[in-house]
Every structure is written in C-alpha cells, then in structure tokens.
C-alpha cells in the first residue's frame, strides 16, 4: 500500500515554494525602476533576462533549502 503523506507533503511544499517564488519576483518587479518583463520582451535585453533567471534560480534554491531542511 502506498503512503499518501509524503506525496501530499511534496505537493503542499511545492505549491508553497512556487507561491513564495512568485511573490518574491513580484516584489522585485515593484521595487525596480523599470518594468522587467517589458524590458526583456520589447527591448530584447538579454542581460536582464539572464539576471532575472539567475534570481529565480537563487530564490528557488533558498526556498527549497528552507522548506526541506
């Protein structure tokens, strides 16, 4: 018989991590002087896209370490 507690815990922690990641990106978007998404898409700023991707990876690593101990 398959235990559902670890599966449910993984789903809950994943959803919490994704929510925290989205909230932190939204906060960074609000405190920066330019609109990051507009700058990346319309102005084709690849350096900013790399920086945003690195930020997302770094925050995801911090969240995963905090959630999983």
XYZ file of N, CA and C in Angstrom:
207
model
N 0.836 -1.185 0.000
C 0.000 0.000 0.000
C 0.882 1.249 0.000
N 0.505 2.200 -0.804
C 1.287 3.420 -0.962
C 0.901 4.446 0.097
N 1.903 4.971 0.765
C 1.652 6.023 1.754
C 1.386 7.334 1.024
N 0.326 8.009 1.378
C -0.012 9.252 0.691
C 0.535 10.483 1.395
N 0.989 10.349 2.649
C 1.506 11.509 3.369
C 2.728 12.141 2.696
N 3.741 11.367 2.297
C 4.898 12.005 1.636
C 4.528 12.671 0.318
N 3.633 12.057 -0.434
C 3.208 12.634 -1.708
C 2.451 13.938 -1.468
N 1.545 13.918 -0.507
C 0.783 15.121 -0.179
C 1.713 16.218 0.346
N 2.677 15.845 1.177
C 3.630 16.833 1.701
C 4.453 17.443 0.574
N 4.875 16.639 -0.387
C 5.636 17.156 -1.523
C 4.811 18.137 -2.343
N 3.555 17.814 -2.560
C 2.678 18.709 -3.324
C 2.467 20.023 -2.575
N 2.202 19.939 -1.279
C 1.976 21.147 -0.483
C 3.229 22.012 -0.453
N 4.398 21.402 -0.205
C 5.637 22.167 -0.166
C 5.965 22.763 -1.530
N 5.671 22.041 -2.601
C 5.897 22.580 -3.947
C 5.023 23.802 -4.195
N 3.759 23.717 -3.821
C 2.855 24.854 -4.014
C 3.270 26.049 -3.167
N 3.689 25.790 -1.935
C 4.167 26.879 -1.078
C 5.416 27.514 -1.685
N 6.342 26.699 -2.163
C 7.562 27.215 -2.778
C 7.291 28.039 -4.015
N 6.382 27.565 -4.867
C 6.032 28.311 -6.074
C 5.368 29.634 -5.709
N 4.486 29.618 -4.714
C 3.824 30.856 -4.284
C 4.836 31.857 -3.747
N 5.778 31.391 -2.940
C 6.805 32.290 -2.404
C 7.669 32.844 -3.522
N 8.022 32.009 -4.508
C 8.827 32.452 -5.633
C 8.106 33.525 -6.438
N 6.837 33.329 -6.715
C 6.055 34.313 -7.469
C 5.937 35.621 -6.682
N 5.703 35.520 -5.385
C 5.579 36.724 -4.553
C 6.894 37.493 -4.519
N 8.016 36.788 -4.365
C 9.304 37.499 -4.327
C 9.622 38.138 -5.675
N 9.297 37.457 -6.781
C 9.524 38.077 -8.090
C 8.649 39.310 -8.261
N 7.409 39.239 -7.783
C 6.502 40.388 -7.868
C 7.053 41.564 -7.044
N 7.592 41.272 -5.862
C 8.171 42.326 -5.022
C 9.367 42.968 -5.725
N 10.241 42.148 -6.292
C 11.403 42.685 -7.020
C 10.929 43.518 -8.208
N 9.899 43.059 -8.885
C 9.344 43.808 -10.025
C 8.845 45.188 -9.578
N 8.240 45.253 -8.389
C 7.702 46.522 -7.895
C 8.781 47.483 -7.414
N 9.902 46.968 -6.876
C 10.915 47.880 -6.336
C 11.956 48.307 -7.371
N 11.982 47.667 -8.532
C 12.915 48.093 -9.571
C 12.312 49.256 -10.357
N 13.167 50.157 -10.852
C 12.633 51.342 -11.550
C 11.987 51.035 -12.901
N 12.435 49.996 -13.578
C 11.886 49.648 -14.893
C 11.006 48.410 -14.779
N 10.119 48.232 -15.741
C 9.299 47.031 -15.833
C 10.169 45.927 -16.444
N 10.519 44.919 -15.641
C 11.443 43.882 -16.101
C 10.907 43.124 -17.304
N 9.653 42.726 -17.249
C 9.083 41.930 -18.342
C 9.080 42.723 -19.650
N 8.682 44.001 -19.581
C 8.671 44.852 -20.777
C 10.089 45.036 -21.315
N 11.034 45.232 -20.426
C 12.426 45.424 -20.830
C 12.984 44.166 -21.502
N 12.624 42.999 -20.985
C 13.131 41.747 -21.551
C 12.457 41.440 -22.892
N 11.138 41.574 -22.962
C 10.405 41.181 -24.169
C 10.505 42.231 -25.275
N 10.167 43.478 -24.967
C 10.104 44.500 -26.003
C 11.471 45.042 -26.399
N 12.357 45.224 -25.432
C 13.672 45.801 -25.729
C 14.751 44.742 -25.933
N 14.366 43.461 -25.818
C 15.273 42.333 -26.054
C 16.556 42.437 -25.223
N 16.402 42.772 -23.952
C 17.532 42.921 -23.047
C 17.914 41.541 -22.498
N 18.862 40.890 -23.171
C 19.232 39.528 -22.773
C 19.998 39.513 -21.450
N 20.753 40.559 -21.162
C 21.474 40.614 -19.886
C 20.487 40.641 -18.718
N 19.435 41.398 -18.858
C 18.419 41.450 -17.812
C 17.672 40.118 -17.705
N 17.463 39.443 -18.827
C 16.811 38.136 -18.802
C 17.675 37.119 -18.064
N 18.992 37.161 -18.290
C 19.905 36.268 -17.582
C 19.888 36.581 -16.095
N 19.883 37.861 -15.743
C 19.846 38.263 -14.342
C 18.551 37.810 -13.671
N 17.430 37.952 -14.351
C 16.146 37.527 -13.798
C 16.105 36.013 -13.634
N 16.650 35.283 -14.590
C 16.710 33.829 -14.481
C 17.592 33.384 -13.323
N 18.735 34.038 -13.162
C 19.631 33.713 -12.049
C 18.963 34.030 -10.714
N 18.212 35.127 -10.661
C 17.477 35.478 -9.451
C 16.456 34.402 -9.120
N 15.727 33.938 -10.125
C 14.712 32.910 -9.899
C 15.351 31.614 -9.405
N 16.480 31.231 -9.981
C 17.165 30.014 -9.545
C 17.661 30.167 -8.109
N 18.242 31.327 -7.790
C 18.756 31.552 -6.444
C 17.644 31.528 -5.394
N 16.541 32.199 -5.674
C 15.421 32.210 -4.747
C 14.829 30.804 -4.606
N 14.750 30.071 -5.714
C 14.222 28.701 -5.654
C 15.107 27.804 -4.799
N 16.427 27.973 -4.891
C 17.338 27.179 -4.058
C 17.171 27.527 -2.579
N 17.018 28.801 -2.275
C 16.820 29.229 -0.887
C 15.504 28.677 -0.349
N 14.442 28.770 -1.135
C 13.133 28.271 -0.700
C 13.169 26.769 -0.493
N 13.792 26.033 -1.423
C 13.843 24.575 -1.268
C 14.651 24.171 -0.044
N 15.724 24.879 0.233
C 16.517 24.565 1.416
C 15.725 24.883 2.691
N 14.975 25.960 2.660
C 14.191 26.332 3.839
C 13.029 25.369 4.077
N 12.392 24.912 3.011
C 11.243 24.037 3.159
C 11.619 22.594 3.496
N 12.725 22.134 2.945
C 13.092 20.731 3.142
C 14.179 20.527 4.181
N 14.633 21.603 4.770
C 15.572 21.486 5.872
C 16.954 21.289 5.494
